[in-house]
Coordinates of C-alpha atoms in Angstrom, one line a residue:
Chain J
M1 CA 11.0 -25.5 6.1
G2 CA 8.1 -23.5 4.9
G3 CA 8.2 -21.0 7.8
M4 CA 6.0 -20.9 10.8
T5 CA 2.7 -22.8 10.5
L6 CA -0.2 -21.4 12.4
T7 CA -3.0 -23.8 13.0
A8 CA -6.5 -23.2 14.4
S9 CA -9.0 -25.7 15.7
P10 CA -10.5 -27.7 12.8
D11 CA -13.7 -28.1 14.7
L12 CA -16.4 -26.7 12.5
T13 CA -18.8 -26.0 15.3
T14 CA -16.4 -23.5 16.6
A15 CA -15.3 -22.1 13.2
P16 CA -14.7 -18.4 13.7
A17 CA -16.8 -15.7 12.1
A18 CA -15.3 -14.2 9.0
V19 CA -15.5 -10.8 10.7
E20 CA -16.2 -9.9 14.3
L21 CA -16.4 -6.3 15.3
D22 CA -17.2 -5.8 19.0
G23 CA -17.9 -2.3 20.2
V24 CA -15.4 -0.8 17.8
V25 CA -14.6 2.9 18.3
K26 CA -12.1 4.9 16.3
R27 CA -11.3 8.5 17.1
F28 CA -9.0 10.8 15.3
G29 CA -8.3 13.6 17.8
A30 CA -11.7 15.2 18.5
V31 CA -13.4 13.4 15.6
T32 CA -15.1 10.1 16.2
A33 CA -15.1 8.3 12.8
V34 CA -16.5 5.0 14.1
D35 CA -18.7 5.1 17.2
G36 CA -19.3 1.7 18.7
V37 CA -19.9 -0.7 15.8
S38 CA -20.6 -4.3 16.6
L39 CA -21.0 -6.6 13.6
T40 CA -20.6 -10.3 12.9
I41 CA -20.2 -11.6 9.3
R42 CA -20.4 -15.3 8.7
P43 CA -18.2 -17.1 6.2
G44 CA -19.7 -17.0 2.7
E45 CA -21.8 -13.9 3.2
V46 CA -21.8 -11.1 0.6
V47 CA -22.2 -7.9 2.5
A48 CA -22.7 -4.4 1.1
L49 CA -21.5 -1.6 3.2
L50 CA -23.5 1.6 2.5
G51 CA -23.4 5.1 3.9
P52 CA -22.8 8.7 2.9
N53 CA -19.2 10.0 2.6
G54 CA -17.6 10.3 6.0
A55 CA -19.9 7.8 7.6
G56 CA -17.0 5.7 8.7
K57 CA -17.0 3.0 6.0
T58 CA -13.3 3.5 5.0
T59 CA -12.1 3.7 8.6
T60 CA -14.0 0.4 9.3
V61 CA -12.4 -1.2 6.2
D62 CA -9.0 0.1 7.3
M63 CA -9.4 -1.5 10.7
L64 CA -10.4 -4.8 9.1
L65 CA -7.2 -4.7 7.1
G66 CA -5.0 -3.8 10.1
L67 CA -4.2 -0.4 8.5
Q68 CA -5.8 1.4 11.5
R69 CA -6.0 0.3 15.1
P70 CA -9.3 0.8 16.9
T71 CA -9.3 3.3 19.8
D72 CA -11.6 0.9 21.7
G73 CA -13.3 -2.5 21.1
A74 CA -12.0 -5.5 19.2
V75 CA -11.6 -6.5 15.6
R76 CA -11.1 -10.2 14.6
V77 CA -10.9 -11.6 11.1
Y78 CA -11.3 -15.3 11.0
G79 CA -10.5 -15.3 14.7
R80 CA -7.3 -13.5 14.3
A81 CA -5.9 -10.0 14.7
P82 CA -6.4 -8.2 11.3
H83 CA -2.6 -7.7 10.6
E84 CA -2.1 -11.4 11.1
A85 CA -5.1 -12.3 8.9
V86 CA -3.6 -10.1 6.2
A87 CA -0.1 -11.6 6.5
L88 CA -1.6 -15.1 6.2
G89 CA -3.5 -14.1 3.1
L90 CA -6.9 -14.7 4.8
V91 CA -8.1 -11.3 3.8
A92 CA -7.3 -9.3 0.7
A93 CA -8.6 -6.0 -0.6
V94 CA -9.0 -4.1 -3.8
M95 CA -9.0 -0.5 -2.7
Q96 CA -10.3 2.5 -4.6
T97 CA -6.9 4.1 -4.6
G98 CA -5.0 0.8 -4.8
A99 CA -1.6 1.9 -5.8
L100 CA 0.6 0.3 -8.4
L101 CA 4.2 1.0 -9.3
K102 CA 4.4 2.4 -12.9
D103 CA 7.9 1.0 -13.6
Y104 CA 7.1 -2.6 -12.9
T105 CA 5.6 -4.7 -15.7
V106 CA 2.3 -6.5 -15.1
A107 CA 4.0 -9.8 -14.8
E108 CA 6.6 -8.5 -12.3
T109 CA 3.9 -6.9 -10.2
V110 CA 2.0 -10.2 -9.9
R111 CA 5.3 -12.1 -9.3
L112 CA 6.3 -9.8 -6.5
T113 CA 2.9 -10.4 -4.9
A114 CA 3.5 -14.2 -5.3
V115 CA 7.0 -13.9 -3.8
L116 CA 5.7 -12.0 -0.8
F117 CA 2.9 -14.6 -0.2
G118 CA 5.3 -17.5 -0.7
R119 CA 3.5 -18.6 -3.9
T120 CA 5.2 -20.2 -6.9
R121 CA 5.9 -18.6 -10.3
A122 CA 3.3 -21.0 -11.8
E123 CA 0.7 -19.7 -9.4
A124 CA 1.6 -16.1 -10.5
Q125 CA 1.2 -17.1 -14.1
A126 CA -2.1 -18.8 -13.5
A127 CA -3.3 -15.6 -11.7
L128 CA -2.3 -13.6 -14.8
R129 CA -4.2 -15.8 -17.1
R130 CA -7.3 -15.9 -14.9
A131 CA -7.3 -12.1 -14.8
G132 CA -7.1 -12.0 -18.6
L133 CA -3.7 -10.2 -18.4
A134 CA -1.5 -12.8 -20.2
D135 CA -1.4 -10.7 -23.4
V136 CA -0.1 -7.6 -21.5
A137 CA 2.2 -9.5 -19.1
N138 CA 5.3 -7.6 -20.2
R139 CA 3.7 -4.2 -20.5
L140 CA 4.8 -1.6 -17.9
V141 CA 2.0 -0.9 -15.5
G142 CA 2.2 2.8 -16.3
K143 CA 1.3 2.0 -19.9
C144 CA -1.8 0.0 -19.0
S145 CA -5.3 1.2 -19.3
G146 CA -7.4 1.9 -16.2
G147 CA -9.3 -1.3 -16.8
Q148 CA -6.1 -3.4 -17.1
Q149 CA -4.8 -1.8 -13.9
Q150 CA -8.1 -2.7 -12.1
R151 CA -7.8 -6.3 -13.3
L152 CA -4.2 -6.3 -12.1
R153 CA -5.4 -5.2 -8.7
F154 CA -7.8 -8.1 -8.7
A155 CA -5.1 -10.6 -9.8
M156 CA -3.0 -9.4 -6.8
A157 CA -5.9 -9.6 -4.3
L158 CA -6.9 -13.1 -5.4
L159 CA -3.4 -14.5 -5.6
P160 CA -3.3 -15.5 -1.9
D161 CA -6.7 -17.1 -2.4
P162 CA -8.2 -15.0 0.5
E163 CA -11.2 -16.2 2.5
L164 CA -12.4 -12.7 2.8
L165 CA -12.3 -10.2 -0.1
I166 CA -12.9 -6.5 0.6
L167 CA -13.8 -4.3 -2.3
D168 CA -14.0 -0.5 -2.1
E169 CA -16.2 0.9 -4.9
P170 CA -15.1 -2.0 -7.2
T171 CA -17.1 -1.0 -10.3
T172 CA -16.5 2.7 -10.4
G173 CA -15.8 3.7 -14.0
M174 CA -17.1 0.4 -15.5
D175 CA -20.0 0.4 -18.0
V176 CA -23.2 -1.5 -17.4
A177 CA -22.0 -4.7 -19.2
G178 CA -18.7 -4.5 -17.4
R179 CA -20.4 -4.3 -14.0
H180 CA -22.7 -7.2 -14.9
E181 CA -19.7 -9.3 -15.9
F182 CA -17.8 -8.3 -12.8
W183 CA -20.6 -9.3 -10.5
S184 CA -21.2 -12.6 -12.2
A185 CA -17.5 -13.4 -11.6
I186 CA -17.8 -12.4 -7.9
R187 CA -21.0 -14.5 -7.6
Q188 CA -19.2 -17.6 -9.0
D189 CA -16.4 -16.9 -6.6
T190 CA -18.6 -16.6 -3.5
A191 CA -20.4 -19.8 -4.5
R192 CA -17.2 -21.5 -3.6
G193 CA -17.4 -20.0 -0.1
R194 CA -15.5 -16.7 -0.3
T195 CA -16.8 -14.0 1.9
V196 CA -17.1 -10.6 0.3
I197 CA -17.6 -7.1 1.8
F198 CA -18.1 -4.3 -0.6
A199 CA -18.6 -0.6 -0.3
T200 CA -20.5 0.9 -3.2
H201 CA -22.5 4.0 -4.2
Y202 CA -24.4 2.0 -6.8
L203 CA -27.3 1.1 -4.6
E204 CA -28.8 -1.2 -7.2
E205 CA -25.7 -3.3 -7.0
A206 CA -26.2 -3.7 -3.3
D207 CA -29.8 -4.5 -3.9
A208 CA -29.0 -7.1 -6.6
Y209 CA -25.8 -8.8 -5.3
A210 CA -25.6 -8.5 -1.5
D211 CA -27.0 -11.1 0.8
R212 CA -26.9 -8.5 3.4
V213 CA -26.9 -4.7 3.6
V214 CA -25.2 -2.8 6.4
F215 CA -26.0 1.0 6.5
V216 CA -23.5 3.1 8.4
R217 CA -24.1 6.6 9.4
R218 CA -22.0 8.9 11.6
G219 CA -19.9 5.9 12.6
R220 CA -22.8 3.8 13.7
V221 CA -24.8 0.9 12.1
V222 CA -28.3 2.3 11.5
A223 CA -29.7 -0.7 9.5
D224 CA -28.6 -4.3 9.0
G225 CA -30.4 -7.0 7.1
T226 CA -31.4 -8.2 3.7
A227 CA -31.9 -5.5 1.2
A228 CA -35.7 -6.2 1.5
E229 CA -35.6 -5.9 5.2
V230 CA -33.7 -2.7 5.1
K231 CA -35.9 -1.1 2.5
A232 CA -39.0 -2.0 4.6
M233 CA -37.4 -0.8 7.8
A234 CA -36.3 2.5 6.4
S235 CA -39.2 3.5 4.2
G236 CA -41.9 1.0 4.8
R237 CA -44.1 -0.6 2.1
T238 CA -47.2 0.4 0.3
V239 CA -50.2 -1.8 0.1
R240 CA -52.4 -1.0 -2.9
A241 CA -55.9 -2.5 -3.1
T242 CA -59.3 -2.0 -4.7
L243 CA -61.8 -0.9 -2.1
P244 CA -64.7 1.2 -3.4
G245 CA -66.2 3.8 -1.1
A246 CA -63.4 4.0 1.4
A247 CA -62.6 7.2 3.3
E248 CA -59.2 8.3 4.2
S249 CA -60.1 8.8 7.9
Q250 CA -61.3 5.2 8.1
L251 CA -58.1 3.9 6.4
L252 CA -55.8 5.7 8.8
A253 CA -57.5 3.8 11.6
V254 CA -56.3 0.5 10.1
P255 CA -53.5 -0.9 12.4
G256 CA -50.0 -0.2 11.1
V257 CA -51.0 2.5 8.6
D258 CA -49.1 5.7 8.8
R259 CA -50.3 7.3 5.4
A260 CA -53.4 6.6 3.4
E261 CA -54.6 7.9 0.0
V262 CA -57.8 7.3 -1.9
R263 CA -57.7 7.4 -5.8
G264 CA -61.2 6.6 -6.9
D265 CA -61.8 2.9 -6.1
T266 CA -58.1 2.4 -5.4
V267 CA -56.6 2.9 -1.9
L268 CA -52.9 3.2 -1.1
L269 CA -51.9 2.4 2.4
H270 CA -48.3 2.9 3.6
G271 CA -46.7 1.5 6.8
G272 CA -43.8 -0.3 8.3
D273 CA -45.6 -3.7 8.6
S274 CA -47.3 -4.5 5.3
D275 CA -48.2 -8.0 6.4
E276 CA -50.4 -6.6 9.2
I277 CA -52.1 -4.1 6.8
A278 CA -52.8 -6.8 4.2
R279 CA -54.2 -9.2 6.7
Y280 CA -56.6 -6.6 8.0
L281 CA -57.7 -5.6 4.5
L282 CA -58.3 -9.1 3.4
T283 CA -60.1 -10.3 6.6
R284 CA -61.9 -7.2 7.8
T285 CA -62.8 -5.4 4.6
A286 CA -64.0 -6.1 1.1
A287 CA -60.6 -5.1 -0.4
H288 CA -59.3 -7.2 -3.3
D289 CA -56.5 -7.2 -5.9
L290 CA -53.8 -6.4 -3.3
E291 CA -50.4 -5.3 -4.4
I292 CA -47.5 -4.8 -2.1
T293 CA -44.6 -2.7 -3.2
S294 CA -41.5 -1.4 -1.4
R295 CA -39.6 1.7 -2.2
N296 CA -36.2 1.2 -3.7
L297 CA -32.9 1.1 -1.8
E298 CA -32.2 4.6 -2.8
D299 CA -35.3 5.8 -0.9
A300 CA -34.1 3.8 2.0
F301 CA -30.7 5.3 1.7
L302 CA -32.1 8.8 1.7
A303 CA -34.4 8.0 4.6
L304 CA -31.6 6.5 6.6
T305 CA -29.1 9.2 5.9
A306 CA -31.4 12.2 6.2
E307 CA -30.3 14.7 8.7
D308 CA -32.1 14.5 12.0
P309 CA -34.7 17.2 12.4
A310 CA -33.1 18.2 15.6
Chain M
M1 CA -6.0 -23.3 0.7
T2 CA -8.1 -23.3 3.9
V3 CA -8.3 -21.1 6.9
T4 CA -6.1 -23.5 8.9
T5 CA -3.2 -24.4 6.6
R6 CA -1.8 -21.0 5.9
T7 CA 1.8 -20.1 6.7
L8 CA 3.7 -16.9 7.2
P9 CA 6.9 -16.3 5.1
R10 CA 10.3 -16.5 6.8
F11 CA 12.3 -13.4 7.7
G12 CA 9.2 -11.2 7.6
G13 CA 9.0 -11.4 3.9
F14 CA 12.7 -10.4 3.2
S15 CA 13.6 -12.5 0.2
L16 CA 16.0 -12.8 -2.7
G17 CA 13.0 -13.0 -5.1
M18 CA 11.9 -9.5 -4.1
I19 CA 15.5 -8.1 -4.3
A20 CA 15.9 -9.5 -7.8
L21 CA 12.6 -8.0 -9.0
E22 CA 13.5 -4.6 -7.4
L23 CA 16.9 -4.6 -9.0
R24 CA 15.3 -5.2 -12.4
R25 CA 13.0 -2.2 -11.8
L26 CA 16.0 0.0 -10.7
M27 CA 18.1 -0.9 -13.7
R28 CA 15.1 0.0 -15.9
N29 CA 15.2 3.5 -14.5
K30 CA 17.7 5.3 -16.9
R31 CA 18.2 8.2 -14.5
T32 CA 19.3 5.9 -11.7
V33 CA 21.7 4.2 -14.0
V34 CA 23.2 7.4 -15.4
F35 CA 23.6 9.1 -12.0
T36 CA 24.9 6.1 -10.1
L37 CA 27.0 4.2 -12.6
V38 CA 27.9 6.6 -15.5
L39 CA 28.3 10.0 -13.9
P40 CA 31.0 9.1 -11.3
A41 CA 33.1 7.4 -14.0
V42 CA 32.7 10.4 -16.4
F43 CA 33.7 12.8 -13.6
F44 CA 36.8 10.7 -13.0
L45 CA 37.7 10.8 -16.7
L46 CA 37.1 14.5 -16.9
F47 CA 38.9 15.6 -13.7
G48 CA 41.4 12.9 -12.9
T49 CA 43.2 11.7 -16.0
S50 CA 45.4 14.6 -17.1
S51 CA 48.9 13.6 -17.9
Q52 CA 50.1 15.8 -15.0
Y53 CA 47.9 13.9 -12.5
K54 CA 49.0 10.5 -13.9
S55 CA 52.7 11.4 -13.3
E56 CA 52.3 13.1 -9.9
R57 CA 52.7 10.7 -7.0
V58 CA 50.4 10.3 -3.9
G59 CA 51.4 7.7 -1.4
G60 CA 52.0 4.5 -3.2
G61 CA 50.0 5.6 -6.3
N62 CA 49.3 8.6 -8.5
V63 CA 46.9 11.6 -8.3
T64 CA 44.7 9.9 -10.8
G65 CA 44.2 7.0 -8.4
Y66 CA 43.5 9.5 -5.6
V67 CA 40.7 11.2 -7.7
L68 CA 39.4 7.8 -8.7
V69 CA 38.8 6.8 -5.0
S70 CA 37.1 10.1 -4.4
M71 CA 34.8 9.6 -7.4
A72 CA 34.1 6.0 -6.4
V73 CA 33.0 7.4 -3.0
Y74 CA 30.8 9.9 -4.7
G75 CA 29.2 7.2 -6.9
A76 CA 28.6 4.9 -3.9
M77 CA 27.1 7.8 -2.1
L78 CA 24.7 8.6 -5.0
A79 CA 23.8 5.0 -5.3
T80 CA 23.1 4.3 -1.7
T81 CA 21.2 7.5 -1.2
S82 CA 19.0 6.9 -4.1
G83 CA 18.5 3.3 -3.0
G84 CA 17.4 4.5 0.4
A85 CA 15.3 7.3 -1.0
M86 CA 13.2 4.8 -3.0
V87 CA 10.9 4.7 0.0
S88 CA 9.9 8.3 -0.7
I89 CA 8.7 7.5 -4.3
E90 CA 6.9 4.4 -3.1
R91 CA 5.2 6.2 -0.3
A92 CA 4.1 9.0 -2.6
A93 CA 2.7 6.4 -5.0
G94 CA 0.7 4.7 -2.2
W95 CA 2.7 1.5 -2.9
S96 CA 3.8 1.3 0.8
R97 CA 0.2 1.0 1.7
Q98 CA -0.3 -1.7 -0.8
L99 CA 2.7 -3.6 0.6
R100 CA 1.0 -3.4 4.1
L101 CA -1.6 -5.7 2.7
T102 CA 1.0 -8.4 2.2
P103 CA 3.0 -10.4 4.7
L104 CA 6.0 -8.1 4.2
R105 CA 6.9 -6.6 7.6
P106 CA 8.0 -3.0 7.7
A107 CA 11.4 -3.9 9.0
A108 CA 11.9 -6.4 6.2
Y109 CA 10.9 -3.7 3.7
V110 CA 13.6 -1.4 5.1
A111 CA 16.1 -4.3 5.1
T112 CA 15.3 -4.9 1.4
K113 CA 15.9 -1.2 0.6
I114 CA 19.2 -1.1 2.4
T115 CA 20.3 -4.3 0.7
L116 CA 19.4 -2.8 -2.7
A117 CA 21.2 0.4 -1.9
M118 CA 24.3 -1.5 -1.0
I119 CA 24.1 -3.7 -4.1
I120 CA 23.9 -0.7 -6.5
G121 CA 26.6 1.0 -4.4
A122 CA 28.9 -2.0 -5.0
V123 CA 28.2 -2.0 -8.7
S124 CA 28.9 1.8 -8.8
V125 CA 32.3 1.3 -7.1
A126 CA 33.1 -1.7 -9.3
V127 CA 32.3 0.3 -12.5
A128 CA 34.4 3.3 -11.3
F129 CA 37.4 1.1 -10.4
A130 CA 37.2 -0.8 -13.7
V131 CA 37.2 2.5 -15.6
G132 CA 40.1 3.7 -13.4
A133 CA 42.2 0.6 -14.0
L134 CA 41.9 1.1 -17.7
S135 CA 42.6 4.9 -17.6
G136 CA 45.9 5.2 -15.8
A137 CA 45.0 5.1 -12.2
R138 CA 47.8 3.6 -10.1
L139 CA 47.3 2.3 -6.6
P140 CA 49.2 -0.3 -4.6
A141 CA 47.7 -3.7 -5.1
S142 CA 46.3 -3.9 -1.5
A143 CA 44.8 -0.4 -1.9
W144 CA 42.8 -1.4 -5.0
V145 CA 40.9 -3.8 -2.7
L146 CA 40.8 -1.8 0.5
C147 CA 39.9 1.5 -1.0
A148 CA 37.0 -0.1 -2.9
L149 CA 35.8 -1.9 0.2
L150 CA 36.0 1.2 2.3
A151 CA 34.3 3.4 -0.2
W152 CA 31.5 0.8 -0.4
V153 CA 31.1 0.0 3.3
C154 CA 31.2 3.6 4.4
A155 CA 28.5 4.5 1.9
L156 CA 26.2 2.8 4.4
V157 CA 26.0 6.2 6.0
F158 CA 24.2 7.4 2.9
A159 CA 21.9 4.5 2.7
A160 CA 20.7 5.7 6.2
F161 CA 20.6 9.3 4.9
G162 CA 18.6 8.2 1.8
L163 CA 16.1 6.3 4.1
F164 CA 15.8 9.3 6.4
M165 CA 15.1 11.7 3.6
G166 CA 12.9 9.1 1.9
Y167 CA 10.6 9.0 5.0
L168 CA 10.9 12.8 5.5
L169 CA 10.2 14.0 2.0
P170 CA 7.0 12.5 0.4
S171 CA 8.1 13.3 -3.2
E172 CA 7.9 11.6 -6.5
N173 CA 11.3 13.0 -7.5
V174 CA 13.2 13.2 -4.2
M175 CA 16.6 12.7 -6.0
Q176 CA 16.1 16.0 -7.7
I177 CA 16.4 17.5 -4.3
L178 CA 19.0 15.2 -2.9
G179 CA 21.3 15.3 -6.0
P180 CA 22.3 18.9 -5.4
V181 CA 22.5 18.4 -1.7
L182 CA 25.0 15.5 -2.2
A183 CA 27.0 17.6 -4.6
V184 CA 27.3 20.4 -2.0
L185 CA 28.2 17.9 0.7
S186 CA 30.8 16.3 -1.6
F187 CA 32.5 19.7 -2.1
A188 CA 32.4 20.4 1.6
G189 CA 33.7 16.9 2.4
G190 CA 36.7 17.3 0.1
L191 CA 35.7 14.8 -2.6
F192 CA 36.1 17.3 -5.5
V193 CA 38.7 19.5 -4.0
P194 CA 41.0 18.6 -1.0
V195 CA 39.6 20.5 2.0
D196 CA 42.9 22.0 2.8
D197 CA 42.7 24.0 -0.4
L198 CA 39.5 25.6 0.9
G199 CA 41.1 27.8 3.5
H200 CA 41.6 27.3 7.2
T201 CA 38.1 28.2 8.5
F202 CA 36.3 26.2 5.9
A203 CA 38.6 23.2 6.2
T204 CA 37.8 23.1 9.9
I205 CA 34.1 23.2 9.2
A206 CA 34.4 20.6 6.4
K207 CA 35.8 18.0 8.9
F208 CA 32.4 17.9 10.6
T209 CA 30.3 17.3 7.4
P210 CA 29.1 13.8 6.6
V211 CA 31.1 13.2 3.4
Y212 CA 34.5 14.1 4.9
G213 CA 35.0 10.9 7.0
V214 CA 34.0 8.5 4.2
G215 CA 36.4 10.2 1.8
E216 CA 39.3 10.2 4.3
L217 CA 38.8 6.6 5.3
A218 CA 38.4 5.3 1.7
R219 CA 41.6 7.1 0.5
A220 CA 43.7 6.1 3.6
P221 CA 45.0 2.8 2.1
L222 CA 46.5 5.0 -0.6
T223 CA 47.6 8.1 1.2
H224 CA 48.5 6.6 4.7
D225 CA 47.6 10.1 5.8
G226 CA 45.1 12.1 7.8
N227 CA 43.5 11.7 11.1
L228 CA 41.8 8.3 10.8
W229 CA 40.3 8.4 14.2
L230 CA 38.6 11.7 13.5
A231 CA 37.3 10.3 10.1
A232 CA 36.0 7.2 11.8
V233 CA 34.2 9.2 14.5
N234 CA 32.7 11.3 11.7
V235 CA 31.3 8.3 9.9
V236 CA 30.0 6.6 13.0
V237 CA 28.3 9.7 14.3
W238 CA 26.7 10.6 11.0
T239 CA 25.5 7.1 10.5
A240 CA 24.0 7.0 13.9
L241 CA 22.3 10.4 13.4
F242 CA 20.8 9.5 10.0
A243 CA 19.8 6.0 11.2
A244 CA 18.1 7.6 14.3
G245 CA 16.3 10.0 12.0
A246 CA 15.2 7.2 9.7
V247 CA 14.0 5.1 12.7
W248 CA 12.1 8.1 14.0
R249 CA 10.3 8.7 10.7
F250 CA 9.8 5.0 10.1
R251 CA 8.1 4.6 13.5
R252 CA 5.8 7.5 12.8
D253 CA 5.0 6.0 9.4
T254 CA 4.0 2.6 10.7
A255 CA 2.3 3.9 13.9
R256 CA -0.9 4.1 11.8
V257 CA -0.8 0.3 11.3

């Protein structure tokens, strides 16, 4: 007997979302850490969770992992309660403060994880090799470098072959090459269908590697979309064109423009809907040589997280 | 592995595999080995093996045997307390949180720690009795078995104590606090000096301390002496108190889940 088997409907049309947050609220006494978050993440998506410190990212992740219970609303992971999804190995995480015991060896740590998830010794050894830890298998965890310990955390997280992997600041402390290597590996992994949610403060990582960016601020989702959408939404785009003899007052009358600047024959028009501005320039004026640029995710981040004027 | 074919482990994750790995880790800790296996045997050799003690009779054996049983109780106590108190170290290191990301249920975790505590307690008693047998302790044949069993089983009260303290004190070196506490309790409970030698008032107080009952019960097969009902009530009440404390702290600890 291999223990209790839990089966779900194999019907793909009703396949559950990887993550389903429905009106989730979490209060700690008088403090509201998460204030009504609703979010659906489909299997296979790579989602970056961004927001300033104290925005509610960690609390949200804790609720996905069953470490915190929502005050209100519902959290489902692959259609199940989070603690159940964790126990089944559907979701695993590498936490920023992922703790290890110093007086276990690397191999023992992975083997203990395998024992707990009901995996074989061979699977534990394979996980060690994949993580590049075979050479230090018999070293005490306390004597391992920070990089080796981080690889060990990954070996432990990947051992149950989770459908959803949650990463909290995964590349902190890695150099540029290490980060690149790390994300290539994650990309390969997600190509096989694994869902990834990561919190990061390297905005260029979110820009480069996430299919979707979710901005959280004061416990609410303030922007959700592709990196390009979020950048446009938060700080608009700039349309640059050659248009001799234009006056700023005329340009501000162009539909969708909120800022205009004239530099000799070049005009710079800024607005939320760059398509509309470009269409107008090309069809109603003599403008040519159009260039559309968006500001980077960092500007979007600053715009989205700026304090309200009130 | 797909979404639909995953299974949960049996017994909430309580497994021999985990116990074996945890035992290896414990035995690697030299301080644990010295305090739980070596120290009680050394105390016995220092304080129980004078030629006077070897020739003086107690019940069906000698005083050396009497001291041996007391030291075995002391060792079992140290072993089970430190086994239970492992939770403190693991909570301080954040390992408990890591384990919550596995199928291991909190109750299975506690059951694992109690099992470990009782295993090292058994080893501690066995080591002390082996040293005693080779160093002049004399007990009736049945008392060798019964005293050892009672010393071990009654040490469950200290597995509960260790767990309670482990959940109460979030410390990397909880045994540095608990070691002296256990030494004081052992004096008060008559493991190092018979309580009747402590004066009437103190002897009365001593009978209500948690080590007293365990010592009286464990030595009973040798001495056929003392108020066993009082001793048994002492053990039961203290076990219940420490277990209730451990459950209370354990519930608080897992309420955040």
